[in-house]
Amino acid sequence: MNIYIYGIIDSSDELGESIHGLDGSEIYNIPYRDIGVAVSDLDGKMRDITQGRAVEHGRVVERLMTNCTVLPVKFCTVLAIREDVLSMMKDNYGDFKRDLERLRNKVEFGVKVIWSGEAIRERVAVTHSGGNATVNGLADSPAKRFLTKAYSSYKTDRELEEKAERYVAALDHLLSQVAVEKKLERLKTDNLLLNAVYLVDRNRQNDFKEAFENTKRIYGNLKYLFSGPWPPYSFVSLSGRLHPLRHSASEEVLETALQHEPGPQGDLI
């Protein structure tokens, strides 16, 4: 019998409600000092690693979040015996305590912003494709044409990045006023302008949603994917095999589809 781990919680008490996890197994708390780890028993090895099981793992974490602070643990984290779990808790106790204190009464929201990056790139490229760059000392030759093309590509990339930075700065200014922490990724693809997560006080969730709605009104020419509230997946300091995965496999599929959108025609939500 192995032990399947869902998350670290800020309680050493028994769980206050009945929660069932993978294969219908009962979730229980293994206490260590003043914190604990939410687990279930697993008969044998982990089999059938599917999207459905990943979603079920996430649902357990979200249920736990209703009653305590949770540090989500990576899907499919299995230890052999209770002593291994306690050893893991002992080795990481200081980090767990710091994260639990920092993330108490906090939730995470995800914001993805889509723009017409490919179309913008094409328009910018046209303005730099007329051979305007001069390459001193070279006659019209393959070498000069190569350098001219490279210069044009550089100028196109630079201008696209500058446009993206201006947009992201304006969007983030509105959202970060409500958040306590944030993580931003710009231009993961030409069309995915911004992939961001914001950590928000639980009692300011409505304020953050209102800030997002204001952002949509002001920048209505963009497409948006808004998700949350989630447990604070992206702000946990766990490392290696304990680090949580993204919120759900289904969100990953949707993000992939959005990254290949041909360009905004309106809001997604």
mmCIF file of C-alpha atoms in Angstrom:
data_model
loop_
_atom_site.group_PDB
_atom_site.id
_atom_site.type_symbol
_atom_site.label_atom_id
_atom_site.label_comp_id
_atom_site.label_asym_id
_atom_site.label_seq_id
_atom_site.Cartn_x
_atom_site.Cartn_y
_atom_site.Cartn_z
ATOM 1 C CA MET A 1 0.000 0.000 0.000
ATOM 2 C CA ASN A 2 1.533 3.319 -1.127
ATOM 3 C CA ILE A 3 0.639 6.856 -0.040
ATOM 4 C CA TYR A 4 -0.610 9.406 -2.580
ATOM 5 C CA ILE A 5 -0.004 13.082 -1.711
ATOM 6 C CA TYR A 6 -2.348 15.978 -2.580
ATOM 7 C CA GLY A 7 -1.000 18.909 -0.612
ATOM 8 C CA ILE A 8 0.559 20.364 2.508
ATOM 9 C CA ILE A 9 -1.960 21.986 4.854
ATOM 10 C CA ASP A 10 -1.708 24.352 7.816
ATOM 11 C CA SER A 11 -3.294 21.950 10.288
ATOM 12 C CA SER A 12 -2.253 18.897 12.249
ATOM 13 C CA ASP A 13 -5.877 18.003 13.047
ATOM 14 C CA GLU A 14 -8.094 15.470 11.339
ATOM 15 C CA LEU A 15 -9.918 16.785 8.282
ATOM 16 C CA GLY A 16 -13.257 18.281 9.205
ATOM 17 C CA GLU A 17 -15.138 16.687 6.317
ATOM 18 C CA SER A 18 -15.133 13.500 4.302
ATOM 19 C CA ILE A 19 -13.261 13.951 1.024
ATOM 20 C CA HIS A 20 -12.608 11.235 -1.509
ATOM 21 C CA GLY A 21 -9.734 11.259 -3.968
ATOM 22 C CA LEU A 22 -8.390 8.986 -6.687
ATOM 23 C CA ASP A 23 -10.235 5.685 -7.037
ATOM 24 C CA GLY A 24 -12.697 6.865 -4.385
ATOM 25 C CA SER A 25 -10.080 6.596 -1.632
ATOM 26 C CA GLU A 26 -10.614 8.496 1.617
ATOM 27 C CA ILE A 27 -8.424 11.576 2.131
ATOM 28 C CA TYR A 28 -6.787 11.907 5.550
ATOM 29 C CA ASN A 29 -4.172 14.073 7.227
ATOM 30 C CA ILE A 30 -0.738 12.886 8.338
ATOM 31 C CA PRO A 31 0.313 15.453 10.965
ATOM 32 C CA TYR A 32 3.828 16.751 11.461
ATOM 33 C CA ARG A 33 4.336 19.233 14.287
ATOM 34 C CA ASP A 34 1.728 21.972 13.677
ATOM 35 C CA ILE A 35 1.075 21.265 9.989
ATOM 36 C CA GLY A 36 0.105 18.218 7.954
ATOM 37 C CA VAL A 37 -0.065 16.547 4.566
ATOM 38 C CA ALA A 38 -3.325 15.495 2.914
ATOM 39 C CA VAL A 39 -3.004 11.998 1.472
ATOM 40 C CA SER A 40 -4.895 8.865 0.505
ATOM 41 C CA ASP A 41 -3.889 5.224 0.339
ATOM 42 C CA LEU A 42 -2.996 3.864 -3.081
ATOM 43 C CA ASP A 43 -3.256 0.165 -3.789
ATOM 44 C CA GLY A 44 -0.094 -0.658 -5.733
ATOM 45 C CA LYS A 45 1.577 1.636 -8.246
ATOM 46 C CA MET A 46 0.016 4.643 -9.942
ATOM 47 C CA ARG A 47 -1.696 3.439 -13.108
ATOM 48 C CA ASP A 48 -3.700 5.142 -15.831
ATOM 49 C CA ILE A 49 -2.180 8.621 -15.582
ATOM 50 C CA THR A 50 -4.980 10.445 -17.401
ATOM 51 C CA GLN A 51 -6.387 13.940 -17.744
ATOM 52 C CA GLY A 52 -9.397 12.856 -15.692
ATOM 53 C CA ARG A 53 -7.203 11.804 -12.802
ATOM 54 C CA ALA A 54 -5.292 15.084 -12.961
ATOM 55 C CA VAL A 55 -8.583 16.983 -12.787
ATOM 56 C CA GLU A 56 -9.688 14.844 -9.815
ATOM 57 C CA HIS A 57 -6.410 15.641 -8.055
ATOM 58 C CA GLY A 58 -7.127 19.349 -8.586
ATOM 59 C CA ARG A 59 -10.662 19.014 -7.228
ATOM 60 C CA VAL A 60 -9.335 17.522 -4.014
ATOM 61 C CA VAL A 61 -6.941 20.447 -3.584
ATOM 62 C CA GLU A 62 -9.773 22.914 -4.163
ATOM 63 C CA ARG A 63 -11.956 21.143 -1.574
ATOM 64 C CA LEU A 64 -9.126 21.306 0.948
ATOM 65 C CA MET A 65 -8.733 25.020 0.241
ATOM 66 C CA THR A 66 -12.235 25.737 1.561
ATOM 67 C CA ASN A 67 -11.163 24.905 5.123
ATOM 68 C CA CYS A 68 -7.413 25.508 5.281
ATOM 69 C CA THR A 69 -4.385 26.915 3.516
ATOM 70 C CA VAL A 70 -3.021 24.412 1.000
ATOM 71 C CA LEU A 71 0.301 24.066 -0.782
ATOM 72 C CA PRO A 72 -0.659 21.932 -3.814
ATOM 73 C CA VAL A 73 1.699 19.052 -4.563
ATOM 74 C CA LYS A 74 2.487 17.771 -8.036
ATOM 75 C CA PHE A 75 0.015 15.320 -9.545
ATOM 76 C CA CYS A 76 1.147 11.712 -9.238
ATOM 77 C CA THR A 77 3.394 12.225 -6.204
ATOM 78 C CA VAL A 78 3.555 8.860 -4.402
ATOM 79 C CA LEU A 79 5.644 7.774 -1.428
ATOM 80 C CA ALA A 80 5.997 4.222 -0.215
ATOM 81 C CA ILE A 81 5.324 4.399 3.518
ATOM 82 C CA ARG A 82 4.267 6.819 6.258
ATOM 83 C CA GLU A 83 7.874 7.192 7.444
ATOM 84 C CA ASP A 84 8.821 8.535 3.992
ATOM 85 C CA VAL A 85 6.082 11.152 4.264
ATOM 86 C CA LEU A 86 7.270 12.243 7.707
ATOM 87 C CA SER A 87 10.862 12.410 6.477
ATOM 88 C CA MET A 88 9.761 14.659 3.602
ATOM 89 C CA MET A 89 7.886 16.883 6.048
ATOM 90 C CA LYS A 90 10.902 17.101 8.330
ATOM 91 C CA ASP A 91 13.281 18.008 5.502
ATOM 92 C CA ASN A 92 11.016 20.756 4.151
ATOM 93 C CA TYR A 93 9.261 21.972 7.285
ATOM 94 C CA GLY A 94 10.808 25.458 7.242
ATOM 95 C CA ASP A 95 9.893 26.077 3.596
ATOM 96 C CA PHE A 96 6.383 24.724 4.128
ATOM 97 C CA LYS A 97 5.799 26.994 7.128
ATOM 98 C CA ARG A 98 7.021 30.097 5.279
ATOM 99 C CA ASP A 99 4.811 29.379 2.289
ATOM 100 C CA LEU A 100 1.784 28.602 4.431
ATOM 101 C CA GLU A 101 2.178 31.907 6.284
ATOM 102 C CA ARG A 102 2.752 33.890 3.083
ATOM 103 C CA LEU A 103 -0.170 32.311 1.222
ATOM 104 C CA ARG A 104 -2.697 32.217 4.038
ATOM 105 C CA ASN A 105 -6.065 33.628 2.909
ATOM 106 C CA LYS A 106 -4.732 34.129 -0.618
ATOM 107 C CA VAL A 107 -6.040 32.810 -3.924
ATOM 108 C CA GLU A 108 -4.652 32.784 -7.431
ATOM 109 C CA PHE A 109 -6.171 34.138 -10.638
ATOM 110 C CA GLY A 110 -4.904 33.479 -14.139
ATOM 111 C CA VAL A 111 -5.143 35.979 -16.996
ATOM 112 C CA LYS A 112 -4.170 35.209 -20.578
ATOM 113 C CA VAL A 113 -4.387 37.907 -23.238
ATOM 114 C CA ILE A 114 -4.477 37.242 -26.976
ATOM 115 C CA TRP A 115 -3.698 39.849 -29.628
ATOM 116 C CA SER A 116 -3.139 39.864 -33.390
ATOM 117 C CA GLY A 117 0.581 39.361 -33.000
ATOM 118 C CA GLU A 118 1.142 37.594 -36.294
ATOM 119 C CA ALA A 119 -0.730 40.282 -38.225
ATOM 120 C CA ILE A 120 1.139 43.024 -36.367
ATOM 121 C CA ARG A 121 4.443 41.320 -37.155
ATOM 122 C CA GLU A 122 3.562 41.187 -40.857
ATOM 123 C CA ARG A 123 2.637 44.881 -40.950
ATOM 124 C CA VAL A 124 5.790 45.891 -39.127
ATOM 125 C CA ALA A 125 7.909 43.692 -41.378
ATOM 126 C CA VAL A 126 6.582 45.461 -44.479
ATOM 127 C CA THR A 127 7.850 48.794 -43.172
ATOM 128 C CA HIS A 128 11.355 47.355 -42.815
ATOM 129 C CA SER A 129 11.486 45.294 -45.992
ATOM 130 C CA GLY A 130 12.349 47.973 -48.499
ATOM 131 C CA GLY A 131 16.068 47.611 -48.162
ATOM 132 C CA ASN A 132 16.302 50.787 -46.116
ATOM 133 C CA ALA A 133 19.194 49.498 -44.066
ATOM 134 C CA THR A 134 22.536 50.533 -45.511
ATOM 135 C CA VAL A 135 25.488 48.232 -45.318
ATOM 136 C CA ASN A 136 28.554 50.367 -45.893
ATOM 137 C CA GLY A 137 31.303 49.045 -48.097
ATOM 138 C CA LEU A 138 29.241 46.291 -49.723
ATOM 139 C CA ALA A 139 27.954 46.333 -53.242
ATOM 140 C CA ASP A 140 24.609 44.766 -54.055
ATOM 141 C CA SER A 141 25.555 41.194 -53.310
ATOM 142 C CA PRO A 142 24.291 38.067 -51.510
ATOM 143 C CA ALA A 143 26.176 39.219 -48.418
ATOM 144 C CA LYS A 144 24.498 42.626 -48.462
ATOM 145 C CA ARG A 145 21.060 41.130 -49.063
ATOM 146 C CA PHE A 146 21.605 38.715 -46.171
ATOM 147 C CA LEU A 147 22.629 41.511 -43.816
ATOM 148 C CA THR A 148 19.754 43.715 -44.939
ATOM 149 C CA LYS A 149 17.264 40.903 -44.306
ATOM 150 C CA ALA A 150 18.797 40.177 -40.892
ATOM 151 C CA TYR A 151 18.600 43.849 -39.956
ATOM 152 C CA SER A 152 14.962 44.015 -41.079
ATOM 153 C CA SER A 153 14.136 40.933 -38.993
ATOM 154 C CA TYR A 154 15.865 42.450 -35.964
ATOM 155 C CA LYS A 155 13.949 45.721 -36.334
ATOM 156 C CA THR A 156 10.659 43.817 -36.711
ATOM 157 C CA ASP A 157 11.278 41.754 -33.567
ATOM 158 C CA ARG A 158 12.314 44.833 -31.624
ATOM 159 C CA GLU A 159 9.247 46.836 -32.628
ATOM 160 C CA LEU A 160 6.890 43.941 -31.873
ATOM 161 C CA GLU A 161 8.449 43.541 -28.430
ATOM 162 C CA GLU A 162 8.154 47.257 -27.734
ATOM 163 C CA LYS A 163 4.480 47.260 -28.720
ATOM 164 C CA ALA A 164 3.904 44.224 -26.506
ATOM 165 C CA GLU A 165 5.669 45.853 -23.561
ATOM 166 C CA ARG A 166 3.471 48.930 -23.815
ATOM 167 C CA TYR A 167 0.312 46.845 -23.892
ATOM 168 C CA VAL A 168 1.421 44.597 -21.034
ATOM 169 C CA ALA A 169 2.441 47.553 -18.866
ATOM 170 C CA ALA A 170 -0.978 49.150 -19.323
ATOM 171 C CA LEU A 171 -2.900 45.924 -18.686
ATOM 172 C CA ASP A 172 -0.798 44.955 -15.676
ATOM 173 C CA HIS A 173 -1.087 48.419 -14.136
ATOM 174 C CA LEU A 174 -4.830 47.937 -13.735
ATOM 175 C CA LEU A 175 -4.627 44.387 -12.366
ATOM 176 C CA SER A 176 -1.596 44.619 -10.094
ATOM 177 C CA GLN A 177 -3.191 47.370 -8.007
ATOM 178 C CA VAL A 178 -5.352 44.666 -6.392
ATOM 179 C CA ALA A 179 -2.785 41.838 -6.286
ATOM 180 C CA VAL A 180 -0.128 41.190 -3.647
ATOM 181 C CA GLU A 181 2.168 39.182 -5.943
ATOM 182 C CA LYS A 182 2.298 38.448 -9.655
ATOM 183 C CA LYS A 183 4.181 36.511 -12.297
ATOM 184 C CA LEU A 184 4.148 37.654 -15.922
ATOM 185 C CA GLU A 185 5.215 35.977 -19.140
ATOM 186 C CA ARG A 186 5.219 38.125 -22.277
ATOM 187 C CA LEU A 187 4.954 36.903 -25.871
ATOM 188 C CA LYS A 188 5.192 33.151 -25.251
ATOM 189 C CA THR A 189 4.020 33.043 -28.864
ATOM 190 C CA ASP A 190 3.336 35.874 -31.297
ATOM 191 C CA ASN A 191 -0.371 35.736 -30.476
ATOM 192 C CA LEU A 192 -0.161 35.079 -26.730
ATOM 193 C CA LEU A 193 0.593 38.602 -25.585
ATOM 194 C CA LEU A 194 0.424 37.942 -21.838
ATOM 195 C CA ASN A 195 0.304 34.873 -19.628
ATOM 196 C CA ALA A 196 -0.032 36.100 -16.042
ATOM 197 C CA VAL A 197 -0.945 34.867 -12.586
ATOM 198 C CA TYR A 198 -1.905 37.135 -9.713
ATOM 199 C CA LEU A 199 -2.000 36.378 -6.005
ATOM 200 C CA VAL A 200 -4.948 38.117 -4.362
ATOM 201 C CA ASP A 201 -6.226 38.399 -0.798
ATOM 202 C CA ARG A 202 -9.303 36.207 -0.457
ATOM 203 C CA ASN A 203 -11.413 39.155 0.701
ATOM 204 C CA ARG A 204 -10.457 41.157 -2.422
ATOM 205 C CA GLN A 205 -11.543 38.649 -5.041
ATOM 206 C CA ASN A 206 -14.424 40.834 -6.205
ATOM 207 C CA ASP A 207 -12.089 43.825 -6.463
ATOM 208 C CA PHE A 208 -9.782 41.859 -8.714
ATOM 209 C CA LYS A 209 -12.665 40.665 -10.896
ATOM 210 C CA GLU A 210 -13.863 44.254 -11.204
ATOM 211 C CA ALA A 211 -10.354 45.368 -12.207
ATOM 212 C CA PHE A 212 -10.338 42.670 -14.860
ATOM 213 C CA GLU A 213 -13.720 43.794 -16.220
ATOM 214 C CA ASN A 214 -12.394 47.364 -16.398
ATOM 215 C CA THR A 215 -9.381 46.073 -18.309
ATOM 216 C CA LYS A 216 -11.656 44.342 -20.816
ATOM 217 C CA ARG A 217 -13.688 47.495 -21.324
ATOM 218 C CA ILE A 218 -10.639 49.653 -21.905
ATOM 219 C CA TYR A 219 -8.846 47.165 -24.157
ATOM 220 C CA GLY A 220 -11.803 45.570 -25.898
ATOM 221 C CA ASN A 221 -9.788 44.787 -29.040
ATOM 222 C CA LEU A 222 -8.071 41.896 -27.237
ATOM 223 C CA LYS A 223 -9.198 38.401 -26.276
ATOM 224 C CA TYR A 224 -9.016 37.184 -22.695
ATOM 225 C CA LEU A 225 -8.990 33.938 -20.759
ATOM 226 C CA PHE A 226 -9.715 34.497 -17.065
ATOM 227 C CA SER A 227 -9.523 31.665 -14.537
ATOM 228 C CA GLY A 228 -9.773 31.324 -10.788
ATOM 229 C CA PRO A 229 -9.936 31.553 -7.922
ATOM 230 C CA TRP A 230 -7.465 28.702 -7.569
ATOM 231 C CA PRO A 231 -5.269 27.478 -4.775
ATOM 232 C CA PRO A 232 -1.971 29.380 -5.098
ATOM 233 C CA TYR A 233 -0.332 26.891 -7.485
ATOM 234 C CA SER A 234 2.118 29.328 -9.040
ATOM 235 C CA PHE A 235 3.352 30.922 -5.821
ATOM 236 C CA VAL A 236 4.448 27.830 -3.909
ATOM 237 C CA SER A 237 8.192 27.517 -3.331
ATOM 238 C CA LEU A 238 8.226 23.710 -3.483
ATOM 239 C CA SER A 239 10.882 22.242 -5.727
ATOM 240 C CA GLY A 240 11.502 19.117 -7.748
ATOM 241 C CA ARG A 241 8.930 16.341 -7.599
ATOM 242 C CA LEU A 242 6.759 18.197 -5.088
ATOM 243 C CA HIS A 243 6.198 21.253 -7.279
ATOM 244 C CA PRO A 244 2.546 21.576 -8.373
ATOM 245 C CA LEU A 245 1.427 21.249 -11.965
ATOM 246 C CA ARG A 246 -0.770 23.803 -13.667
ATOM 247 C CA HIS A 247 -4.376 24.174 -12.579
ATOM 248 C CA SER A 248 -5.810 21.493 -14.825
ATOM 249 C CA ALA A 249 -5.091 19.550 -17.954
ATOM 250 C CA SER A 250 -8.189 21.025 -19.601
ATOM 251 C CA GLU A 251 -6.867 24.570 -19.102
ATOM 252 C CA GLU A 252 -3.625 23.564 -20.810
ATOM 253 C CA VAL A 253 -5.574 22.343 -23.848
ATOM 254 C CA LEU A 254 -7.518 25.612 -23.999
ATOM 255 C CA GLU A 255 -4.351 27.685 -23.679
ATOM 256 C CA THR A 256 -2.748 25.777 -26.552
ATOM 257 C CA ALA A 257 -5.761 26.500 -28.738
ATOM 258 C CA LEU A 258 -5.697 30.185 -27.817
ATOM 259 C CA GLN A 259 -2.021 30.518 -28.690
ATOM 260 C CA HIS A 260 -2.858 29.565 -32.265
ATOM 261 C CA GLU A 261 -5.826 31.916 -32.657
ATOM 262 C CA PRO A 262 -5.505 33.898 -35.898
ATOM 263 C CA GLY A 263 -6.254 37.166 -34.129
ATOM 264 C CA PRO A 264 -8.866 38.821 -31.905
ATOM 265 C CA GLN A 265 -12.397 39.269 -33.195
ATOM 266 C CA GLY A 266 -13.863 40.073 -29.789
ATOM 267 C CA ASP A 267 -13.778 38.887 -26.205
ATOM 268 C CA LEU A 268 -13.734 35.230 -25.262
ATOM 269 C CA ILE A 269 -15.743 35.792 -22.120
#
